[in-house]
N, CA and C atoms as an extended XYZ file, in Angstrom:
408
Properties=species:S:1:pos:R:3:atomname:S:1:resname:S:1:resid:I:1 pbc="F F F"
N       125.473      261.806      -63.423 N   UNK     1
C       126.495      260.813      -63.726 CA  UNK     1
C       127.249      260.459      -62.456 C   UNK     1
N       127.617      259.204      -62.371 N   UNK     2
C       128.417      258.778      -61.235 CA  UNK     2
C       129.880      259.125      -61.488 C   UNK     2
N       130.690      259.222      -60.436 N   UNK     3
C       132.128      259.461      -60.646 CA  UNK     3
C       132.776      258.395      -61.531 C   UNK     3
N       132.351      257.144      -61.401 N   UNK     4
C       132.909      256.087      -62.247 CA  UNK     4
C       132.549      256.307      -63.712 C   UNK     4
N       131.324      256.757      -63.993 N   UNK     5
C       130.933      257.037      -65.371 CA  UNK     5
C       131.753      258.182      -65.949 C   UNK     5
N       131.993      259.202      -65.143 N   UNK     6
C       132.815      260.326      -65.592 CA  UNK     6
C       134.191      259.826      -65.998 C   UNK     6
N       134.786      258.961      -65.194 N   UNK     7
C       136.111      258.421      -65.512 CA  UNK     7
C       136.091      257.614      -66.804 C   UNK     7
N       135.051      256.824      -67.003 N   UNK     8
C       134.968      256.010      -68.217 CA  UNK     8
C       134.886      256.887      -69.464 C   UNK     8
N       134.141      257.967      -69.394 N   UNK     9
C       134.030      258.875      -70.534 CA  UNK     9
C       135.345      259.603      -70.754 C   UNK     9
N       136.004      259.988      -69.682 N   UNK    10
C       137.225      260.769      -69.812 CA  UNK    10
C       138.385      259.979      -70.378 C   UNK    10
N       138.378      258.684      -70.297 N   UNK    11
C       139.502      257.914      -70.828 CA  UNK    11
C       139.314      257.530      -72.292 C   UNK    11
N       138.140      257.785      -72.855 N   UNK    12
C       137.901      257.447      -74.256 CA  UNK    12
C       138.548      258.491      -75.156 C   UNK    12
N       139.533      258.088      -75.944 N   UNK    13
C       140.208      259.058      -76.812 CA  UNK    13
C       139.320      259.474      -77.992 C   UNK    13
N       139.343      260.743      -78.310 N   UNK    14
C       138.583      261.265      -79.443 CA  UNK    14
C       139.599      261.817      -80.443 C   UNK    14
N       139.616      261.251      -81.619 N   UNK    15
C       140.592      261.670      -82.624 CA  UNK    15
C       139.911      262.454      -83.729 C   UNK    15
N       140.736      263.069      -84.543 N   UNK    16
C       140.195      263.790      -85.693 CA  UNK    16
C       139.482      262.837      -86.638 C   UNK    16
N       139.976      261.611      -86.744 N   UNK    17
C       139.313      260.624      -87.599 CA  UNK    17
C       137.907      260.344      -87.083 C   UNK    17
N       137.722      260.385      -85.776 N   UNK    18
C       136.393      260.167      -85.205 CA  UNK    18
C       135.408      261.231      -85.693 C   UNK    18
N       135.887      262.447      -85.868 N   UNK    19
C       135.009      263.513      -86.364 CA  UNK    19
C       134.563      263.237      -87.790 C   UNK    19
N       135.459      262.717      -88.599 N   UNK    20
C       135.105      262.352      -89.976 CA  UNK    20
C       134.047      261.254      -89.956 C   UNK    20
N       134.302      260.225      -89.161 N   UNK    21
C       133.371      259.103      -89.062 CA  UNK    21
C       132.012      259.584      -88.541 C   UNK    21
N       132.046      260.456      -87.519 N   UNK    22
C       130.806      260.971      -86.946 CA  UNK    22
C       129.959      261.692      -87.989 C   UNK    22
N       130.540      262.629      -88.704 N   UNK    23
C       129.744      263.393      -89.677 CA  UNK    23
C       129.306      262.517      -90.849 C   UNK    23
N       130.136      261.581      -91.262 N   UNK    24
C       129.714      260.646      -92.303 CA  UNK    24
C       128.478      259.878      -91.841 C   UNK    24
N       128.517      259.412      -90.610 N   UNK    25
C       127.380      258.657      -90.064 CA  UNK    25
C       126.149      259.554      -89.913 C   UNK    25
N       126.344      260.740      -89.391 N   UNK    26
C       125.223      261.663      -89.201 CA  UNK    26
C       124.531      261.946      -90.531 C   UNK    26
N       125.306      262.232      -91.552 N   UNK    27
C       124.724      262.547      -92.859 CA  UNK    27
C       124.109      261.314      -93.527 C   UNK    27
N       124.589      260.138      -93.141 N   UNK    28
C       123.995      258.902      -93.655 CA  UNK    28
C       122.606      258.671      -93.046 C   UNK    28
N       122.498      258.850      -91.724 N   UNK    29
C       121.224      258.565      -91.053 CA  UNK    29
C       120.253      259.736      -91.093 C   UNK    29
N       120.765      260.942      -91.302 N   UNK    30
C       119.908      262.138      -91.345 CA  UNK    30
C       120.392      263.071      -92.455 C   UNK    30
N       120.218      262.676      -93.717 N   UNK    31
C       120.768      263.470      -94.819 CA  UNK    31
C       120.254      264.907      -94.865 C   UNK    31
N       119.081      265.161      -94.341 N   UNK    32
C       118.527      266.519      -94.385 CA  UNK    32
C       119.347      267.510      -93.561 C   UNK    32
N       120.064      267.040      -92.544 N   UNK    33
C       120.831      267.971      -91.712 CA  UNK    33
C       122.100      268.462      -92.401 C   UNK    33
N       122.503      267.800      -93.459 N   UNK    34
C       123.743      268.194      -94.143 CA  UNK    34
C       123.676      269.646      -94.612 C   UNK    34
N       122.478      270.111      -94.959 N   UNK    35
C       122.317      271.487      -95.424 CA  UNK    35
C       122.640      272.515      -94.334 C   UNK    35
N       122.678      272.096      -93.074 N   UNK    36
C       122.992      273.004      -91.965 CA  UNK    36
C       124.492      273.229      -91.801 C   UNK    36
N       125.280      272.478      -92.550 N   UNK    37
C       126.730      272.511      -92.377 CA  UNK    37
C       127.419      273.096      -93.605 C   UNK    37
N       128.634      273.619      -93.407 N   UNK    38
C       129.386      274.154      -94.548 CA  UNK    38
C       129.830      273.025      -95.479 C   UNK    38
N       130.098      273.365      -96.717 N   UNK    39
C       130.553      272.338      -97.658 CA  UNK    39
C       131.955      271.843      -97.296 C   UNK    39
N       132.802      272.723      -96.788 N   UNK    40
C       134.129      272.328      -96.309 CA  UNK    40
C       134.009      272.049      -94.807 C   UNK    40
N       134.080      270.793      -94.449 N   UNK    41
C       133.837      270.379      -93.069 CA  UNK    41
C       135.080      270.394      -92.184 C   UNK    41
N       136.225      270.767      -92.704 N   UNK    42
C       137.462      270.703      -91.919 CA  UNK    42
C       137.351      271.502      -90.620 C   UNK    42
N       136.895      272.726      -90.707 N   UNK    43
C       136.771      273.565      -89.504 CA  UNK    43
C       135.704      273.024      -88.567 C   UNK    43
N       134.623      272.538      -89.114 N   UNK    44
C       133.541      271.973      -88.305 CA  UNK    44
C       134.026      270.756      -87.517 C   UNK    44
N       134.827      269.925      -88.158 N   UNK    45
C       135.369      268.748      -87.460 CA  UNK    45
C       136.277      269.173      -86.311 C   UNK    45
N       137.081      270.205      -86.527 N   UNK    46
C       137.941      270.710      -85.448 CA  UNK    46
C       137.103      271.230      -84.288 C   UNK    46
N       136.019      271.929      -84.609 N   UNK    47
C       135.135      272.450      -83.560 CA  UNK    47
C       134.512      271.311      -82.758 C   UNK    47
N       134.120      270.247      -83.446 N   UNK    48
C       133.534      269.102      -82.752 CA  UNK    48
C       134.520      268.502      -81.765 C   UNK    48
N       135.740      268.261      -82.221 N   UNK    49
C       136.763      267.664      -81.352 CA  UNK    49
C       137.051      268.576      -80.158 C   UNK    49
N       137.161      269.869      -80.414 N   UNK    50
C       137.428      270.816      -79.324 CA  UNK    50
C       136.276      270.841      -78.324 C   UNK    50
N       135.064      270.837      -78.825 N   UNK    51
C       133.902      270.872      -77.945 CA  UNK    51
C       133.809      269.599      -77.113 C   UNK    51
N       134.023      268.464      -77.750 N   UNK    52
C       133.994      267.206      -77.000 CA  UNK    52
C       135.076      267.172      -75.927 C   UNK    52
N       136.238      267.681      -76.243 N   UNK    53
C       137.324      267.707      -75.254 CA  UNK    53
C       136.945      268.558      -74.052 C   UNK    53
N       136.360      269.725      -74.299 N   UNK    54
C       135.944      270.600      -73.196 CA  UNK    54
C       134.892      269.906      -72.334 C   UNK    54
N       133.918      269.306      -72.983 N   UNK    55
C       132.840      268.653      -72.244 CA  UNK    55
C       133.375      267.464      -71.452 C   UNK    55
N       134.141      266.612      -72.108 N   UNK    56
C       134.672      265.422      -71.435 CA  UNK    56
C       135.529      265.820      -70.244 C   UNK    56
N       136.382      266.806      -70.427 N   UNK    57
C       137.249      267.239      -69.328 CA  UNK    57
C       136.481      267.954      -68.235 C   UNK    57
N       135.302      268.476      -68.558 N   UNK    58
C       134.512      269.200      -67.566 CA  UNK    58
C       133.457      268.374      -66.866 C   UNK    58
N       133.343      267.104      -67.190 N   UNK    59
C       132.277      266.293      -66.608 CA  UNK    59
C       132.369      266.155      -65.096 C   UNK    59
N       133.558      266.181      -64.558 N   UNK    60
C       133.678      266.060      -63.106 CA  UNK    60
C       133.238      267.333      -62.400 C   UNK    60
N       133.105      268.420      -63.156 N   UNK    61
C       132.590      269.685      -62.622 CA  UNK    61
C       131.616      270.234      -63.664 C   UNK    61
N       130.477      269.558      -63.786 N   UNK    62
C       129.536      269.840      -64.859 CA  UNK    62
C       129.125      271.298      -64.931 C   UNK    62
N       129.006      271.950      -63.803 N   UNK    63
C       128.591      273.362      -63.815 CA  UNK    63
C       129.595      274.237      -64.558 C   UNK    63
N       130.823      273.760      -64.722 N   UNK    64
C       131.826      274.546      -65.443 CA  UNK    64
C       131.585      274.556      -66.947 C   UNK    64
N       130.896      273.543      -67.481 N   UNK    65
C       130.653      273.491      -68.927 CA  UNK    65
C       129.239      273.916      -69.311 C   UNK    65
N       128.354      274.073      -68.338 N   UNK    66
C       126.965      274.397      -68.666 CA  UNK    66
C       126.791      275.745      -69.358 C   UNK    66
N       127.504      276.804      -68.965 N   UNK    67
C       127.335      278.061      -69.706 CA  UNK    67
C       127.715      277.928      -71.188 C   UNK    67
N       128.792      277.238      -71.478 N   UNK    68
C       129.192      277.037      -72.875 CA  UNK    68
C       128.181      276.155      -73.602 C   UNK    68
N       127.651      275.145      -72.927 N   UNK    69
C       126.644      274.275      -73.544 CA  UNK    69
C       125.374      275.056      -73.854 C   UNK    69
N       124.993      275.946      -72.966 N   UNK    70
C       123.813      276.779      -73.195 CA  UNK    70
C       124.009      277.673      -74.410 C   UNK    70
N       125.149      278.312      -74.495 N   UNK    71
C       125.440      279.195      -75.629 CA  UNK    71
C       125.472      278.400      -76.935 C   UNK    71
N       126.073      277.225      -76.903 N   UNK    72
C       126.136      276.379      -78.087 CA  UNK    72
C       124.736      275.968      -78.534 C   UNK    72
N       123.908      275.585      -77.586 N   UNK    73
C       122.538      275.173      -77.913 CA  UNK    73
C       121.768      276.315      -78.566 C   UNK    73
N       121.939      277.504      -78.048 N   UNK    74
C       121.231      278.663      -78.606 CA  UNK    74
C       121.744      278.998      -80.009 C   UNK    74
N       123.038      278.833      -80.244 N   UNK    75
C       123.573      279.034      -81.603 CA  UNK    75
C       123.012      277.997      -82.567 C   UNK    75
N       122.864      276.767      -82.077 N   UNK    76
C       122.335      275.713      -82.936 CA  UNK    76
C       120.918      276.018      -83.411 C   UNK    76
N       120.139      276.699      -82.610 N   UNK    77
C       118.790      277.097      -83.036 CA  UNK    77
C       118.888      277.968      -84.282 C   UNK    77
N       119.844      278.881      -84.292 N   UNK    78
C       120.029      279.764      -85.445 CA  UNK    78
C       120.451      279.009      -86.702 C   UNK    78
N       121.062      277.842      -86.525 N   UNK    79
C       121.481      277.028      -87.670 CA  UNK    79
C       120.347      276.139      -88.183 C   UNK    79
N       119.247      276.115      -87.450 N   UNK    80
C       118.104      275.305      -87.856 CA  UNK    80
C       117.932      274.014      -87.073 C   UNK    80
N       118.730      273.824      -86.041 N   UNK    81
C       118.608      272.609      -85.237 CA  UNK    81
C       117.292      272.607      -84.476 C   UNK    81
N       116.708      271.438      -84.373 N   UNK    82
C       115.452      271.222      -83.658 CA  UNK    82
C       115.702      270.219      -82.536 C   UNK    82
N       114.840      270.199      -81.527 N   UNK    83
C       115.013      269.205      -80.456 CA  UNK    83
C       115.093      267.771      -80.974 C   UNK    83
N       114.360      267.474      -82.035 N   UNK    84
C       114.371      266.117      -82.590 CA  UNK    84
C       115.727      265.729      -83.175 C   UNK    84
N       116.585      266.696      -83.460 N   UNK    85
C       117.910      266.381      -83.995 CA  UNK    85
C       118.842      265.809      -82.916 C   UNK    85
N       118.613      266.161      -81.671 N   UNK    86
C       119.525      265.750      -80.602 CA  UNK    86
C       119.651      264.231      -80.468 C   UNK    86
N       118.558      263.466      -80.484 N   UNK    87
C       118.722      262.007      -80.413 CA  UNK    87
C       119.455      261.432      -81.626 C   UNK    87
N       119.240      262.015      -82.789 N   UNK    88
C       119.926      261.547      -84.001 CA  UNK    88
C       121.429      261.793      -83.881 C   UNK    88
N       121.795      262.979      -83.423 N   UNK    89
C       123.209      263.310      -83.212 CA  UNK    89
C       123.802      262.379      -82.159 C   UNK    89
N       123.060      262.160      -81.081 N   UNK    90
C       123.534      261.260      -80.032 CA  UNK    90
C       123.764      259.852      -80.551 C   UNK    90
N       122.846      259.380      -81.363 N   UNK    91
C       123.011      258.051      -81.952 CA  UNK    91
C       124.249      257.967      -82.825 C   UNK    91
N       124.474      258.998      -83.624 N   UNK    92
C       125.666      259.017      -84.481 CA  UNK    92
C       126.944      259.078      -83.650 C   UNK    92
N       126.906      259.843      -82.566 N   UNK    93
C       128.079      259.940      -81.695 CA  UNK    93
C       128.370      258.602      -81.031 C   UNK    93
N       127.358      257.983      -80.472 N   UNK    94
C       127.564      256.698      -79.800 CA  UNK    94
C       128.016      255.627      -80.791 C   UNK    94
N       127.454      255.627      -81.991 N   UNK    95
C       127.864      254.685      -83.030 CA  UNK    95
C       129.345      254.896      -83.373 C   UNK    95
N       129.746      256.159      -83.511 N   UNK    96
C       131.136      256.495      -83.822 CA  UNK    96
C       132.071      256.003      -82.732 C   UNK    96
N       131.700      256.251      -81.494 N   UNK    97
C       132.537      255.813      -80.374 CA  UNK    97
C       132.640      254.297      -80.317 C   UNK    97
N       131.526      253.626      -80.558 N   UNK    98
C       131.548      252.161      -80.559 CA  UNK    98
C       132.498      251.636      -81.629 C   UNK    98
N       132.416      252.195      -82.827 N   UNK    99
C       133.300      251.762      -83.913 CA  UNK    99
C       134.755      252.107      -83.595 C   UNK    99
N       134.980      253.304      -83.067 N   UNK   100
C       136.341      253.754      -82.804 CA  UNK   100
C       137.010      253.058      -81.636 C   UNK   100
N       136.236      252.721      -80.619 N   UNK   101
C       136.823      252.106      -79.426 CA  UNK   101
C       136.918      250.591      -79.522 C   UNK   101
N       136.171      250.004      -80.433 N   UNK   102
C       136.257      248.554      -80.620 CA  UNK   102
C       135.975      247.796      -79.332 C   UNK   102
N       136.905      246.930      -78.943 N   UNK   103
C       136.721      246.111      -77.741 CA  UNK   103
C       136.663      246.930      -76.457 C   UNK   103
N       137.179      248.148      -76.500 N   UNK   104
C       137.116      249.016      -75.317 CA  UNK   104
C       135.706      249.581      -75.094 C   UNK   104
N       134.823      249.402      -76.084 N   UNK   105
C       133.425      249.854      -75.965 CA  UNK   105
C       132.664      248.769      -75.199 C   UNK   105
N       132.730      248.856      -73.901 N   UNK   106
C       132.075      247.885      -73.030 CA  UNK   106
C       130.674      248.389      -72.677 C   UNK   106
N       129.850      247.540      -72.107 N   UNK   107
C       128.539      248.022      -71.657 CA  UNK   107
C       128.636      249.190      -70.668 C   UNK   107
N       129.640      249.170      -69.805 N   UNK   108
C       129.805      250.272      -68.851 CA  UNK   108
C       130.190      251.575      -69.557 C   UNK   108
N       131.075      251.480      -70.545 N   UNK   109
C       131.471      252.670      -71.307 CA  UNK   109
C       130.274      253.192      -72.099 C   UNK   109
N       129.524      252.282      -72.711 N   UNK   110
C       128.329      252.688      -73.461 CA  UNK   110
C       127.331      253.391      -72.547 C   UNK   110
N       127.120      252.844      -71.368 N   UNK   111
C       126.179      253.458      -70.426 CA  UNK   111
C       126.669      254.830      -69.976 C   UNK   111
N       127.975      254.948      -69.749 N   UNK   112
C       128.526      256.235      -69.316 CA  UNK   112
C       128.353      257.299      -70.389 C   UNK   112
N       128.684      256.951      -71.638 N   UNK   113
C       128.537      257.912      -72.733 CA  UNK   113
C       127.066      258.249      -72.975 C   UNK   113
N       126.202      257.253      -72.882 N   UNK   114
C       124.765      257.490      -73.066 CA  UNK   114
C       124.249      258.444      -72.003 C   UNK   114
N       124.663      258.242      -70.773 N   UNK   115
C       124.256      259.131      -69.689 CA  UNK   115
C       124.818      260.527      -69.892 C   UNK   115
N       126.088      260.616      -70.268 N   UNK   116
C       126.710      261.929      -70.485 CA  UNK   116
C       125.988      262.688      -71.586 C   UNK   116
N       125.746      262.023      -72.707 N   UNK   117
C       125.065      262.700      -73.812 CA  UNK   117
C       123.634      263.060      -73.432 C   UNK   117
N       122.940      262.156      -72.776 N   UNK   118
C       121.563      262.432      -72.366 CA  UNK   118
C       121.465      263.607      -71.420 C   UNK   118
N       122.376      263.664      -70.476 N   UNK   119
C       122.389      264.774      -69.520 CA  UNK   119
C       122.635      266.098      -70.221 C   UNK   119
N       123.654      266.123      -71.046 N   UNK   120
C       124.019      267.374      -71.712 CA  UNK   120
C       122.987      267.783      -72.758 C   UNK   120
N       122.519      266.836      -73.554 N   UNK   121
C       121.541      267.201      -74.585 CA  UNK   121
C       120.220      267.634      -73.960 C   UNK   121
N       119.823      267.004      -72.877 N   UNK   122
C       118.604      267.428      -72.183 CA  UNK   122
C       118.724      268.855      -71.678 C   UNK   122
N       119.876      269.178      -71.127 N   UNK   123
C       120.122      270.546      -70.663 CA  UNK   123
C       120.099      271.524      -71.829 C   UNK   123
N       120.767      271.153      -72.929 N   UNK   124
C       120.840      272.054      -74.079 CA  UNK   124
C       119.457      272.295      -74.689 C   UNK   124
N       118.657      271.259      -74.774 N   UNK   125
C       117.297      271.420      -75.304 CA  UNK   125
C       116.497      272.357      -74.411 C   UNK   125
N       116.606      272.158      -73.114 N   UNK   126
C       115.884      273.021      -72.169 CA  UNK   126
C       116.340      274.469      -72.273 C   UNK   126
N       117.617      274.669      -72.486 N   UNK   127
C       118.156      276.023      -72.589 CA  UNK   127
C       117.750      276.716      -73.888 C   UNK   127
N       117.648      275.969      -74.958 N   UNK   128
C       117.480      276.572      -76.283 CA  UNK   128
C       116.029      276.718      -76.736 C   UNK   128
N       115.141      275.933      -76.144 N   UNK   129
C       113.772      275.908      -76.666 CA  UNK   129
C       112.765      276.102      -75.541 C   UNK   129
N       111.670      276.696      -75.874 N   UNK   130
C       110.591      276.785      -74.904 CA  UNK   130
C       109.963      275.411      -74.767 C   UNK   130
N       109.131      275.215      -73.790 N   UNK   131
C       108.501      273.923      -73.558 CA  UNK   131
C       107.751      273.419      -74.771 C   UNK   131
N       107.060      274.279      -75.481 N   UNK   132
C       106.303      273.859      -76.661 CA  UNK   132
C       107.236      273.408      -77.776 C   UNK   132
N       108.308      274.138      -77.979 N   UNK   133
C       109.249      273.765      -79.041 CA  UNK   133
C       109.985      272.488      -78.713 C   UNK   133
N       110.312      272.277      -77.440 N   UNK   134
C       111.074      271.094      -77.032 CA  UNK   134
C       110.316      269.812      -77.323 C   UNK   134
N       109.001      269.888      -77.404 N   UNK   135
C       108.199      268.694      -77.678 CA  UNK   135
C       108.193      268.311      -79.142 C   UNK   135
N       108.670      269.186      -80.025 N   UNK   136
C       108.673      268.899      -81.472 CA  UNK   136
C       109.533      267.719      -81.798 C   UNK   136
């Protein structure tokens, strides 16, 4: 990511309402993943917001968030997450941000978030799965 992309991602506010919208969208486009989540999503939404805040704030020093991203990716394997879920989650996240940011969702902001998610999800997939599993 370029320094300008990092700045664009860091200025995008993430609210608790965004977490609701995100999970609603995720379950709409990938209903099968809903079984991986608790029935009471309140705590899960808080975890999402906290995780996004850590990642967004750590983008200027990516190596500072990689250990936590690796651990998170490995935990997700235990929940049943597969490499194929990452693009679906990314799509739901980008859709949520586009809806939430409205006119502030510019092509540059979209590109920055796409790059940020692609970088992090690629790392997480590599950390959590062997080469054969990552191709699934």
